[in-house]
Coordinates of C-alpha atoms in Angstrom, one line a residue:
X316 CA -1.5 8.7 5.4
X317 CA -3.5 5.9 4.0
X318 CA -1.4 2.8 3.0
X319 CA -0.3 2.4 -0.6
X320 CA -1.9 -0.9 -1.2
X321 CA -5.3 0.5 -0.4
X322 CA -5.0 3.3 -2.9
X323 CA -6.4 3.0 -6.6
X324 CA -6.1 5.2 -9.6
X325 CA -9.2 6.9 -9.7
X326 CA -10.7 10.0 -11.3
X327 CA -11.3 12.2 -8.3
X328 CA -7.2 11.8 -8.5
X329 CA -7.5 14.2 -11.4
X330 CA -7.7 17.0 -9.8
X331 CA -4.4 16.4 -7.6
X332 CA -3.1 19.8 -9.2
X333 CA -5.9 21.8 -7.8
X334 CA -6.5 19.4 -4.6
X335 CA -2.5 20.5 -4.0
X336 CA -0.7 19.8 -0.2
X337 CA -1.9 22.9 2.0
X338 CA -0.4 21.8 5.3
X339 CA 3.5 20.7 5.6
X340 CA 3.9 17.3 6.4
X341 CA 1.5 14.6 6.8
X342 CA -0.4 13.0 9.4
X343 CA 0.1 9.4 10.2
X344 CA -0.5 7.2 13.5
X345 CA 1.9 7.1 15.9
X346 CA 3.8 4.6 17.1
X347 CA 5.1 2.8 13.4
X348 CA 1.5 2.0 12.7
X349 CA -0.1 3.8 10.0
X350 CA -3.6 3.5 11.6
X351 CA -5.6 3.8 8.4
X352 CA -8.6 1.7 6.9
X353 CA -7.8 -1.8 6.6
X354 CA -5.0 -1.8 9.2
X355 CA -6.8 -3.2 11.5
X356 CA -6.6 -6.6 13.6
X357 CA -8.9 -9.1 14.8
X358 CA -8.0 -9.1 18.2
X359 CA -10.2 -8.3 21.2
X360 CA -7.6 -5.6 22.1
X361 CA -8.1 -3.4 25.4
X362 CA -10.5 -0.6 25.4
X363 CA -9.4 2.8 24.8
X364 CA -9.6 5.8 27.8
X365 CA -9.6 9.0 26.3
X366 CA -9.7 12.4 27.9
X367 CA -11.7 15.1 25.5
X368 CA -11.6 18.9 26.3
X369 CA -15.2 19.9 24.8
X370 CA -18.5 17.7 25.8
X371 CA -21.1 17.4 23.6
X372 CA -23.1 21.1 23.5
X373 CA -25.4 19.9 20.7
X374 CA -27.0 16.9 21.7
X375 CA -24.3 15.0 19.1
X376 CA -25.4 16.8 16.2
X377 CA -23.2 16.4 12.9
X378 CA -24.7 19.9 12.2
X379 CA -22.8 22.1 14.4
X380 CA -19.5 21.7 17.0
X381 CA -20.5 18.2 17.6
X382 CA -19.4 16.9 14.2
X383 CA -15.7 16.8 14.8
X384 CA -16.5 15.2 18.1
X385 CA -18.0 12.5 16.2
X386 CA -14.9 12.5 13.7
X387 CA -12.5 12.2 16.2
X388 CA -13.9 9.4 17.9
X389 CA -14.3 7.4 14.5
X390 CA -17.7 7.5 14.6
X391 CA -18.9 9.5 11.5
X392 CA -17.2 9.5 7.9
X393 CA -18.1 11.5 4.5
X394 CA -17.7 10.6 1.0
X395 CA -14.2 11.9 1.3
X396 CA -11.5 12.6 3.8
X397 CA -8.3 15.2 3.8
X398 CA -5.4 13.4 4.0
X399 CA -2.3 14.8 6.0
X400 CA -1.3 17.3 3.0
X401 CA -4.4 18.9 2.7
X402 CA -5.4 16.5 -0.8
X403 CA -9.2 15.0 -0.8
X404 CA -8.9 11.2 -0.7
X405 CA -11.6 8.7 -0.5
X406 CA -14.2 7.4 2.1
X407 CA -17.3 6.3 1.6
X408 CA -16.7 7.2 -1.9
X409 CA -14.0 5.2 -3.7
X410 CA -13.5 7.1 -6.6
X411 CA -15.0 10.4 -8.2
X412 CA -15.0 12.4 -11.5
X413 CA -15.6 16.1 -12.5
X414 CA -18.3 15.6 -15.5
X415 CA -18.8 19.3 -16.0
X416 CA -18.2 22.7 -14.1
X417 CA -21.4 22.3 -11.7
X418 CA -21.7 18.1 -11.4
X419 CA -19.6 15.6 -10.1
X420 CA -20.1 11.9 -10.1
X421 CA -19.2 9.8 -6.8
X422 CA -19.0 6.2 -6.9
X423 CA -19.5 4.6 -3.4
X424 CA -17.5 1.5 -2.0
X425 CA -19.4 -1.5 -0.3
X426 CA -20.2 -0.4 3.0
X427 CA -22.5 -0.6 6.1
X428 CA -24.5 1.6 8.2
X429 CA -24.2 0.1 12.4
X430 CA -27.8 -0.2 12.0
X431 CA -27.1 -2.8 9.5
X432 CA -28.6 -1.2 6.5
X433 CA -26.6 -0.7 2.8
X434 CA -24.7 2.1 2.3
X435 CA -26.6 3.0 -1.6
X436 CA -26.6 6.0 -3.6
X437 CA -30.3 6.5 -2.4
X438 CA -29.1 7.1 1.4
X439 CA -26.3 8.9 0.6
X440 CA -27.9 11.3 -1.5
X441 CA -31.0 11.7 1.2
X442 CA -28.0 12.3 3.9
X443 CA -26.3 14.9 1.7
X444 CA -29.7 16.8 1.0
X445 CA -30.9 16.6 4.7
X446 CA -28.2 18.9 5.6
X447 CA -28.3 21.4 2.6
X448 CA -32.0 22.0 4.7
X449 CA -30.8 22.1 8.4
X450 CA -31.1 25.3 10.3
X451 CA -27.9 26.5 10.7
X452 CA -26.5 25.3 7.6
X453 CA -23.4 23.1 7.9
X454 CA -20.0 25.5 8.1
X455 CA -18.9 23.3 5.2
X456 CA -21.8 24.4 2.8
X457 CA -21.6 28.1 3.8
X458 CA -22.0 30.1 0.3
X459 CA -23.0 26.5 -1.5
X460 CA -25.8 25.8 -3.1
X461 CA -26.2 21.8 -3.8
X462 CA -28.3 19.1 -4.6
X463 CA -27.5 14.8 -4.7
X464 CA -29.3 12.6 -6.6
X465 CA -28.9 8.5 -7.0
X466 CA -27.5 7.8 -10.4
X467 CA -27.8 4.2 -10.3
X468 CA -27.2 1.7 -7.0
X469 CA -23.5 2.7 -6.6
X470 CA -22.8 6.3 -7.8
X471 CA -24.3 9.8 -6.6
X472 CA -24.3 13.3 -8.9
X473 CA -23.7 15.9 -6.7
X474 CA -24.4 19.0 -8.5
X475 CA -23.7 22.7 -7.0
X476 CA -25.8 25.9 -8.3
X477 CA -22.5 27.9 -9.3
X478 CA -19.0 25.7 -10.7
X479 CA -17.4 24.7 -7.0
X480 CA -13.7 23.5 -8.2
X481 CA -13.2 22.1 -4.2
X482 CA -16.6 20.2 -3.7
X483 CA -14.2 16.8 -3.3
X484 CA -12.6 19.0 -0.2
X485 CA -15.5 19.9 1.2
X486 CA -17.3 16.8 1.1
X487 CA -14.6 15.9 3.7
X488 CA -16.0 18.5 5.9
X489 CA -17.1 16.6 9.6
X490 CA -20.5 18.3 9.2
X491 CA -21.2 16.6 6.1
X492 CA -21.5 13.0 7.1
X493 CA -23.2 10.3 5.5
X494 CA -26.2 8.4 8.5
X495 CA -28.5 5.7 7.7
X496 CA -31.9 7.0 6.9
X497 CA -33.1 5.8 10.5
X498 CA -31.4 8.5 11.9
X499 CA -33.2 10.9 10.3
X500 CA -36.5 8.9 10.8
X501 CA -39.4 9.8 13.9
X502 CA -38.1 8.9 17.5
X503 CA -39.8 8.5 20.8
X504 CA -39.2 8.0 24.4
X505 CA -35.4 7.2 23.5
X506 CA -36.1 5.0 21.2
X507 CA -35.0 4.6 17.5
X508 CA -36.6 4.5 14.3
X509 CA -35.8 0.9 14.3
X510 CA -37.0 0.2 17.9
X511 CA -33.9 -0.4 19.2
X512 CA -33.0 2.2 22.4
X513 CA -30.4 4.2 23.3
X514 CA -29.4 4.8 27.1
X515 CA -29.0 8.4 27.7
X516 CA -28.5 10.0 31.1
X517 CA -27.8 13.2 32.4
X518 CA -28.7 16.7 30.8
X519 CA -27.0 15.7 27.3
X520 CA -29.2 13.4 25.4
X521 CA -29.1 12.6 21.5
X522 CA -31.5 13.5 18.9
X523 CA -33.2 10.5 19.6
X524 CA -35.7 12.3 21.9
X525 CA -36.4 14.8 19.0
X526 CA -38.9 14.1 15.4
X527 CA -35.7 14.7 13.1
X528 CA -37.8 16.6 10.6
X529 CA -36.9 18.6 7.7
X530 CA -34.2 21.0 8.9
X531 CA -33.6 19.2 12.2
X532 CA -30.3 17.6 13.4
X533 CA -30.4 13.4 12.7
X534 CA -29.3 10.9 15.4
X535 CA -25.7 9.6 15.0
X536 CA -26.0 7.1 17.8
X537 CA -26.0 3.2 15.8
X538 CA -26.7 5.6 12.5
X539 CA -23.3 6.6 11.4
X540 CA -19.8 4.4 9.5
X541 CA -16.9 4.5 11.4
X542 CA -15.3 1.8 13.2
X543 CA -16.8 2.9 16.4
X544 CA -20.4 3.3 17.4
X545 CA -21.9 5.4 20.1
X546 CA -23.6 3.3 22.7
X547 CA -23.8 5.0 26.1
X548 CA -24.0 9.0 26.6
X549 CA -23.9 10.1 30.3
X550 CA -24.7 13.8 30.0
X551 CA -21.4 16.2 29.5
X552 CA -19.6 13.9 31.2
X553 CA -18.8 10.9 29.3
X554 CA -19.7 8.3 26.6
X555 CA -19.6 4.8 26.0
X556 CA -18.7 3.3 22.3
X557 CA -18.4 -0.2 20.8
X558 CA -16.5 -1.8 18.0
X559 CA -18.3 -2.3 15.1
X560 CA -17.5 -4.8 13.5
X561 CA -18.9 -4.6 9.9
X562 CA -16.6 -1.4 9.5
X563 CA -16.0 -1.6 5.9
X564 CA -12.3 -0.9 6.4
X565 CA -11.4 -3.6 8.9
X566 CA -12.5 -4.5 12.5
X567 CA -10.9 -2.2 14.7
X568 CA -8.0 -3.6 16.9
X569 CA -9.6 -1.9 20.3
X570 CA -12.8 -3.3 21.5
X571 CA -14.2 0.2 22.3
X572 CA -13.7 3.7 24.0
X573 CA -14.4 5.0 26.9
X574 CA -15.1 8.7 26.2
X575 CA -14.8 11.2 29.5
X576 CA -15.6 14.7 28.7
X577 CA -13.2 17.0 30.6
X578 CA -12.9 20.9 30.7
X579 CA -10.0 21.9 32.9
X580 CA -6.4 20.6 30.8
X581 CA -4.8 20.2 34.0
X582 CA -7.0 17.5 35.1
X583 CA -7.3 16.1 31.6
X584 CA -2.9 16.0 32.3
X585 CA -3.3 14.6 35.7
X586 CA -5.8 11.7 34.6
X587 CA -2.8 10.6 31.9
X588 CA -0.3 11.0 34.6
X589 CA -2.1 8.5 36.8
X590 CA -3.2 5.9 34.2
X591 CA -6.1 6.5 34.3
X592 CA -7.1 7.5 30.6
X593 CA -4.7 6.4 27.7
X594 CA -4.8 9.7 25.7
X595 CA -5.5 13.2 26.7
X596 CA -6.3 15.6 24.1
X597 CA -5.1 19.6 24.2
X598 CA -2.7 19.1 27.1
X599 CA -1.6 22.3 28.2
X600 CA 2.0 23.4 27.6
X601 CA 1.9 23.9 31.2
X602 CA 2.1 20.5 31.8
X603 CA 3.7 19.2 28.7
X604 CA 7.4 19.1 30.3
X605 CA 5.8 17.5 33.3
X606 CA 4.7 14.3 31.8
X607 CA 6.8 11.3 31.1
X608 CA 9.1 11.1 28.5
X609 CA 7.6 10.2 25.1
X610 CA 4.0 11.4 26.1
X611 CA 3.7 14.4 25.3
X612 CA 3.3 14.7 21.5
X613 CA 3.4 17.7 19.4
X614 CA 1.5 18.3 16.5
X615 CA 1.9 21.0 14.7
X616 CA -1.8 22.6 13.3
X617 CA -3.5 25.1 11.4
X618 CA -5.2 26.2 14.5
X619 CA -5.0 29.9 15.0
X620 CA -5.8 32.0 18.5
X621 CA -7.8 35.2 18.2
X622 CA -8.9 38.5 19.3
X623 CA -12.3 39.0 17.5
X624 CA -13.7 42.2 18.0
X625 CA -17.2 43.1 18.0
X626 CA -18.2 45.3 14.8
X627 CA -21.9 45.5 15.1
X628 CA -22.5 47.4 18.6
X629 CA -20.3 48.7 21.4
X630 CA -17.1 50.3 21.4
X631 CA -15.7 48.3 18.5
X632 CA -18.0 49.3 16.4
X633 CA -15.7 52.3 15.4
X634 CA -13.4 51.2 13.4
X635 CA -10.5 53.6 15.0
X636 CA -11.5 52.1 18.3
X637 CA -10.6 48.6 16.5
X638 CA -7.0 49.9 15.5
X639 CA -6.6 51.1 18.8
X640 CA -7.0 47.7 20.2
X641 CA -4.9 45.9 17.7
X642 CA -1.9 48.3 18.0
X643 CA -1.9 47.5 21.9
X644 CA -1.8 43.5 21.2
X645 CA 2.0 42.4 21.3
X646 CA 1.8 38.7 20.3
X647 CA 5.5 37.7 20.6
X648 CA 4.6 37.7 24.5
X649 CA 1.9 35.5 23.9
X650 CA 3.7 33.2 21.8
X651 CA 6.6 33.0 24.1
X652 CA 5.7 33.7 27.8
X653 CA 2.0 31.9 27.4
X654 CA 2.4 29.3 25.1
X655 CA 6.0 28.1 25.9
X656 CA 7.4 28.3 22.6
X657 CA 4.5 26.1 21.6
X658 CA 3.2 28.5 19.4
X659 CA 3.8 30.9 16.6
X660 CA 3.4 34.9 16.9
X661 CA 0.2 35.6 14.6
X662 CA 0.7 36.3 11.1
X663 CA -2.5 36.4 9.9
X664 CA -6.2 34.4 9.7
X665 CA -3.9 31.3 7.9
X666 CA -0.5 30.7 9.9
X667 CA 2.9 28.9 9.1
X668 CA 1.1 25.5 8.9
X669 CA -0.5 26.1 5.7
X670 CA 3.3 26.5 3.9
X671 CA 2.2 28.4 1.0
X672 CA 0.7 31.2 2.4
X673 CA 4.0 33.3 3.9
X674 CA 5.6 33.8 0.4
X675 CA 1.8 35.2 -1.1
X676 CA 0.6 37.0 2.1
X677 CA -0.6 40.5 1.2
X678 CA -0.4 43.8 3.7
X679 CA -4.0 44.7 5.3
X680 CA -5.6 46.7 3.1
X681 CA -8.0 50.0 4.3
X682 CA -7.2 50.2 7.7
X683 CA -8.5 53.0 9.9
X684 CA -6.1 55.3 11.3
X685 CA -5.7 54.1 15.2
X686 CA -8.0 56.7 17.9
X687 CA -6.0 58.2 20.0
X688 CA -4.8 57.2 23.9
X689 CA -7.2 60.0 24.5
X690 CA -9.7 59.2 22.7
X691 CA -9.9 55.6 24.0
X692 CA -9.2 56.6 27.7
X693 CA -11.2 55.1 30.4
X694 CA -13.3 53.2 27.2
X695 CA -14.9 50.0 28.9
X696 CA -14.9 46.8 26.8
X697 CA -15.7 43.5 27.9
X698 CA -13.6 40.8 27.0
X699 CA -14.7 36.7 27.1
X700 CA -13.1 33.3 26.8
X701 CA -13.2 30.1 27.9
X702 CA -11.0 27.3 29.5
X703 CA -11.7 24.4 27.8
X704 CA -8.0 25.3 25.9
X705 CA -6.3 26.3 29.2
X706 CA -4.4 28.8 27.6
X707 CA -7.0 31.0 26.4
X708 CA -7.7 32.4 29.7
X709 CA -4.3 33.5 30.3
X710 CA -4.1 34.9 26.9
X711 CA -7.2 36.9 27.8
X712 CA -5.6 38.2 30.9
X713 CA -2.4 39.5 28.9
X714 CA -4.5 41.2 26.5
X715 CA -6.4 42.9 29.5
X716 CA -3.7 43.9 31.0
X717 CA -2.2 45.2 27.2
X718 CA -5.4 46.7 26.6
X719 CA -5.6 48.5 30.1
X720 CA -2.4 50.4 28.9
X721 CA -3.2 51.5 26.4
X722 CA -6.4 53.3 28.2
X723 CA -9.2 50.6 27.8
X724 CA -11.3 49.8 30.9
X725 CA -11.6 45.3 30.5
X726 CA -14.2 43.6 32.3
X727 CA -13.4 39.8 32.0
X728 CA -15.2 36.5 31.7
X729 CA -13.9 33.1 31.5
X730 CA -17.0 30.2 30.9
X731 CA -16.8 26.5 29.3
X732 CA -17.3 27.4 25.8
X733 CA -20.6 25.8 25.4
X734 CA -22.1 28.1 27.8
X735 CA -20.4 31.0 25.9
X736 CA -20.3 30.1 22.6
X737 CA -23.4 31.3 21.2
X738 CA -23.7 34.6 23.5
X739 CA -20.3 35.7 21.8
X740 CA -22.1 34.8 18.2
X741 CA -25.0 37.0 19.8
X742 CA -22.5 39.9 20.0
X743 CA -23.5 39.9 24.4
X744 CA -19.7 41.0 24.2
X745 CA -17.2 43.4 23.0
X746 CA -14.0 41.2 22.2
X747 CA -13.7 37.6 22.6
X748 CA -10.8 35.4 22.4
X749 CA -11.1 31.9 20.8
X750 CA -8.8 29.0 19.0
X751 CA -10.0 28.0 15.6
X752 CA -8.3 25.2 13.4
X753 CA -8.4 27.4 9.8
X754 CA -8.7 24.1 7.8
X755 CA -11.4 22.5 10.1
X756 CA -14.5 22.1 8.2
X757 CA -13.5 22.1 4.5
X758 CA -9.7 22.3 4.3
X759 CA -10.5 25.2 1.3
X760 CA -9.6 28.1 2.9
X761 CA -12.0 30.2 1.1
X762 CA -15.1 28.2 3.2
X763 CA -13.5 29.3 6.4
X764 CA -13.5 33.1 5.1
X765 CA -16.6 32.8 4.2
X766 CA -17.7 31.3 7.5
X767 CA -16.6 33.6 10.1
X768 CA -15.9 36.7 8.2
X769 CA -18.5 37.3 5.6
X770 CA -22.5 39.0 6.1
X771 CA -23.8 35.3 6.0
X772 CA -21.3 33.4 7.7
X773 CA -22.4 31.1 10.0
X774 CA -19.4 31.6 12.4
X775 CA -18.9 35.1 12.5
X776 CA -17.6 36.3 16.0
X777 CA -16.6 39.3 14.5
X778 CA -20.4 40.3 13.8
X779 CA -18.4 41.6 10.5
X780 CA -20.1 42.6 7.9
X781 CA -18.5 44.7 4.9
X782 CA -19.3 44.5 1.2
X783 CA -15.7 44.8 0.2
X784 CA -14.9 41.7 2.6
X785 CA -17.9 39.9 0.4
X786 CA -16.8 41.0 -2.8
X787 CA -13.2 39.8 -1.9
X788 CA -13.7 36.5 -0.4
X789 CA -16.6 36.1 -3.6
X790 CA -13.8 36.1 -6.1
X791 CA -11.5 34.4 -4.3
X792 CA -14.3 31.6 -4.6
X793 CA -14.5 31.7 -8.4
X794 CA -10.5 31.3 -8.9
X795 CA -10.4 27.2 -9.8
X796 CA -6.7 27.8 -10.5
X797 CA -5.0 26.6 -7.6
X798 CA -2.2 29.2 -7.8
X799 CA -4.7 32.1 -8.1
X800 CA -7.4 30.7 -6.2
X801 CA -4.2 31.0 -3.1
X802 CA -3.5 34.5 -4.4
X803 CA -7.2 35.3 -3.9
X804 CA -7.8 33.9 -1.0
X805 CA -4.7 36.0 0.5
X806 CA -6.1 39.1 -0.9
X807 CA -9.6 38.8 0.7
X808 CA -7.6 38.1 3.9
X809 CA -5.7 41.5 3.6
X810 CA -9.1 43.0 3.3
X811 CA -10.6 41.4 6.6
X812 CA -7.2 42.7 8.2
X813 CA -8.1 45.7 7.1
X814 CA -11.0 46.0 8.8
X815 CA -9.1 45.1 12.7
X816 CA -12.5 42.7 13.0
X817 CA -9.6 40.0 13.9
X818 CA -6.3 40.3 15.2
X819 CA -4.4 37.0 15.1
X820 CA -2.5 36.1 18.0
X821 CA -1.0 33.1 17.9
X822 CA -0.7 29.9 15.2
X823 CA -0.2 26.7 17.7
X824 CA 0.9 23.8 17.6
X825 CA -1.2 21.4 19.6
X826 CA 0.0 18.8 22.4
X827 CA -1.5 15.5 22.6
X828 CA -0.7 12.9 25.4
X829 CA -0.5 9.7 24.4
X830 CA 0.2 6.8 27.1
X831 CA 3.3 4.4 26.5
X832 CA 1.5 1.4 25.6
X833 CA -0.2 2.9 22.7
X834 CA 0.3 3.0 19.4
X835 CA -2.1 4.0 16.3
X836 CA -2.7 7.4 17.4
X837 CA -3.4 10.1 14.9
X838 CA -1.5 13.4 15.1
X839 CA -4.2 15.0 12.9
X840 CA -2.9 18.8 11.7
X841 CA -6.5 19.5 10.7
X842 CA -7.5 18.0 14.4
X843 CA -10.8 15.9 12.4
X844 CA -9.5 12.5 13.6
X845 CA -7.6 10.7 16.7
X846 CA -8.4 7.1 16.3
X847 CA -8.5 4.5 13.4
X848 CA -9.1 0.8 13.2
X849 CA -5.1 0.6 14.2
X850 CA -5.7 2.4 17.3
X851 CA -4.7 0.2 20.5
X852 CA -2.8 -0.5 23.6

C-alpha cells in the first residue's frame, strides 16, 4: 500500500464508501519495504533480471494485452491506481472531485513525461481522448462514452455521456495511460517524433515504425511516467529499460531491468533456480516446492481459469449441448490434482478473492436442460489453450478426457497465446480454456462483464450474445450504491451462468519467484504491477 506520509485528504477520497475494498488483503512489496512512490533511494543499485510469461503481441501497445506488460514493468501510469483493497488512489492525479453525476474534476501532480516534456492538463486530456478513438476500444472504456478537457494548467474535467459512479476506478485501468503527445506524433524509419531513435530488433518492433494517427496505437518507448523507461526491444524475446530519473515519485533504487520474454514456466523456474534472473513471474506449482526456501511466493488473485464455449457456430451453439459440457466438468480435480492445492474449485466469473461476493452469489438463472449422452455421442468439438500459464494445458487435457466421457469427440490445440489469441476471439474454435484476472482492467466488476460477456464486448471468447445478459449487466451499471451495485452485478452473473457460455474452473492463487537478495517486490492481487521505485537487490 502507499505509505501514510505520502497520502493527503483529498476529494476523490469521498467516495471511499462506494470505492469500498473488493479484494481481501492488500498488496505491499515484499521484503519489509513498502515499494511505493517516494520510497525510493539514490543509489546505483544492481539491475533487475526478470523472467515474463507473455512477450509483447502488440507491438507495446497500451491499447490491448500489452498495457499491463507496460504496468508491470513500471513503465506506464494513469491518473489513478487501485490500491491492494480494490479503493482508487492517486497517480498522476493527486486529488479528484465528483462535481455532478456525468463530470469529474482531476487535479494533476507535478510530473514528467521521459521525453522531458510537462505533464499539463492539455496532454492529459489529448492522451485520454486518443484512446476513447482507438480501434479496439480500451477493455477499460467498454460501454463508456467520455470526453477530457483542460480546465486550467493543472486540472482535467473528465465528463462521461451517462452518470459513471466508478470512473476514479477505471481511470486506473493499464489501458488507459497517460503518454506525452510525441508518442502519438508521425514516426519514421524508427525514429521519434522528437528525432531521437529507438533500437528495435527482431519481428517485435514498437509503434514507432507506424504514423500514430487517429485511432492508432501511440508509442510508449521514452513516451510514458513510470520509473522505468523502455530503451531496447529485441523481438519476443527480451527488452532493455533504464531508470528514469525525473520519476516524479523518487529515483528508483535499481538502475534498470533486464526484461526476457519466456513462454515455457519451467524454464522461466529453471532460469531463477540458476541465478540467472532475479524474479520469475507465474511459476508453475509444479515447480513451486522445488525452489529454495523463501522463493516461491504466493499471491493470492482474482484470476479465474475457464472453459469458454463457443455460442455463435459449432456444436456449442445449442445451448443443451452447452449443459452437456458443463455437467461433465468436475473442477475439484482441477483444483486439487492440477493445481496443487494452489487454487480454488470454480465458483463463479468472480472467485473467493473478491470477499464479498460468496455471501450475495445468486443460482444461474435459465439454464437449458442438459442433451442427453445420446444426443451428444460421438459430437466432435475442438478444444484450444495455450502454455504460456503451464497449467492450462493440463487443465485442457482433463477436461478432454472429462469431456470424452461423457460422449464428446476433443480435438486439442495447445499454442503461445499470441498466436491463438485472436483465432479463439474469431470463434476458429469450439471451447477454449484461458486464465483471466476478473479485476484486471478496471477493478469494477461490472467493466469485466461487460467486456467478455456482453454483444459489444471487446473480449468476448464466449462469442455470447443474449439480450437478457445485456439488460442484466446494463442495470448492474446504473446501481451507484455500492451494496446494490454488488447485488447487481451478482445477478447479471447468474444470468451469464445461465447461459453455460462459461464454466468457471478454478480461482488461483498465483506464484511468483522472487530471488533471496531481493526485496521491493509487489505481490499485486490484481497482477497490474511488480516493481516500484523500492524494487532492488
Amino acid at each position: 500500500m502507499r505509505p501514510a506520509h505520502r497520502r493527503r485528504p483529498v476529494a476523490g477520497l469521498l467516495l471511499a464508501p462506494l470505492l469500498a475494498p473488493l479484494l481481501t488483503g492488500c498488496f505491499a512489496a515484499d521484503g519489509g519495504s513498502t515499494g511505493a512512490p517516494g520510497s525510493g533511494g539514490s543509489s546505483d543499485g544492481a539491475r533487475l533480471r526478470i523472467a515474463l510469461a507473455f512477450p509483447p503481441s502488440e507491438n507495446f501497445s497500451p491499447y490491448g494485452a500489452d498495457a499491463t506488460l507496460l504496468s508491470r514493468l513500471g513503465v506506464t501510469e494513469g491518473l489513478t491506481r487501485l490500491d491492494g483493497n480494490g479503493a482508487a488512489s492517486p497517480a498522476l492525479a493527486e486529488s479528484w472531485r465528483r462535481e455532478n453525476g456525468r463530470s469529474w474534476l482531476f487535479t494533476l501532480r507535478d510530473a514528467t513525461f521521459q521525453d522531458g516534456a510537462p505533464v499539463t492538463a492539455d496532454a492529459v486530456a489529448a492522451a485520454l481522448t486518443h484512446a476513447t478513438e482507438a480501434t479496439p476500444l480500451p477493455t477499460a472504456l467498454a460501454g463508456v462514452k467520455l470526453t477530457a478537457r483542460a480546465s486550467g494548467d493543472r486540472t482535467v474535467r473528465v465528463t462521461t455521456a451517462t452518470a459513471d459512479p466508478v470512473l476514479p476506478l477505471r481511470l486506473a485501468g493499464p489501458s488507459l495511460a497517460v503518454l506525452s503527445p510525441k508518442a502519438y506524433g508521425k514516426k519514421t524509419d524508427g525514429k521519434q517524433a522528437d528525432g531521437k531513435k529507438t533500437e528495435t530488433a527482431g519481428k517485435t518492433e514498437t509503434a514507432g515504425k507506424k504514423e500514430a494517427g487517429k485511432g492508432s496505437a501511440p508509442d510508449p518507448v521514452g513516451h510514458a511516467t513510470g520509473p522505468f523507461t523502455i530503451t531496447k526491444v529485441n523481438g519476443s524475446a527480451s527488452a532493455t529499460l533504464d531508470r528514469f530519473d525525473d520519476y516524479w515519485g523518487g529515483r528508483a533504487q535499481a538502475s534498470g531491468i533486464d526484461a526476457k520474454f519466456i513462454a515455457d514456466g519451467t524454464a522461466r523456474a529453471n532460469a531463477l533456480r540458476t541465478g540467472e534472473e532475479d524474479i520469475a513471474e507465474a511459476v508453475p506449482v509444479s515447480q513451486a516446492a522445488s525452489l529454495p526456501k523463501g522463493v516461491a511466493r504466493e499471491v493470492p488473485t482474482a484470476r479465474t481459469t475457464s472453459l469458454f464455449l463457443n455460442t455463435r457456430s459449432g456444436a456449442f451453439a445449442d445451448p443443451k449441448v452447452r449443459a452437456a459440457a458443463r455437467q461433465a466438468v468436475d473442477t475439484s480435480v482441477l483444483a486439487k490434482n492440477v493445481y496443487e492445492g494452489y487454487a480454488d474449485p470454480g465458483q463463479g466469473v468472480f472467485g473467493p478473492a473478491l470477499n464479498w461476493a460468496a455471501g450475495l452469489r445468486k443460482q444461474p438463472t435459465g439454464r437449458a436442460e442438459p442433451a442427453s449422452a445420446a444426443a451428444v455421442k460421438g459430437t466432435t468439438v475442438t478444444l484450444a489453450t495455450y502454455d504460456n500459464r503451464p497449467e492450462l494445458p493440463e487443465v485442457a487435457q482433463v477436461l478432454q478426457q472429462q469431456l470424452e466421457k461423457a460422449g464428446f469427440t476433443v480435438k486439442l490445440t495447445v499454442r503461445e497465446s499470441s498466436r491463438i489469441e485472436s483465432d479463439a476471439l474469431a470463434g476458429k474454435f469450439d471451447a477454449f480454456v484461458g486464465a483471466r484476472n476478473t479485476m484486471l482492467d478496471t477493478g469494477d466488476p461490472v467493466s469485466v462483464l461487460a467486456s467478455d460477456y456482453t454483444c459489444d464486448g471487446t473480449y468476448n471468447l464466449a462469442l455470447l450474445c443474449d439480450r437478457a445478459v445485456d439488460r442484466a449487466v446494463t442495470a448492474a451499471d446504473a446501481v451507484a450504491d455500492p451494496e446494490g451495485r454488488r447485488r447487481a452485478v451478482l445477478a447479471a452473473e447468474a444470468r451469464i451462468l445461465g447461459t453455460d457460455a462459461v464454466v468457471p474452473l478454478v480461482h488461483q492463487r498465483n506464484v511468483l519467484g522472487v530471488a533471496t537478495a531481493v526485496r521491493g517486490v509487489l505481490l499485486d492481487p490484481y497482477e497490474r504491477a511488480v516493481v516500484a521505485p523500492g524494487t532492488r537487490r
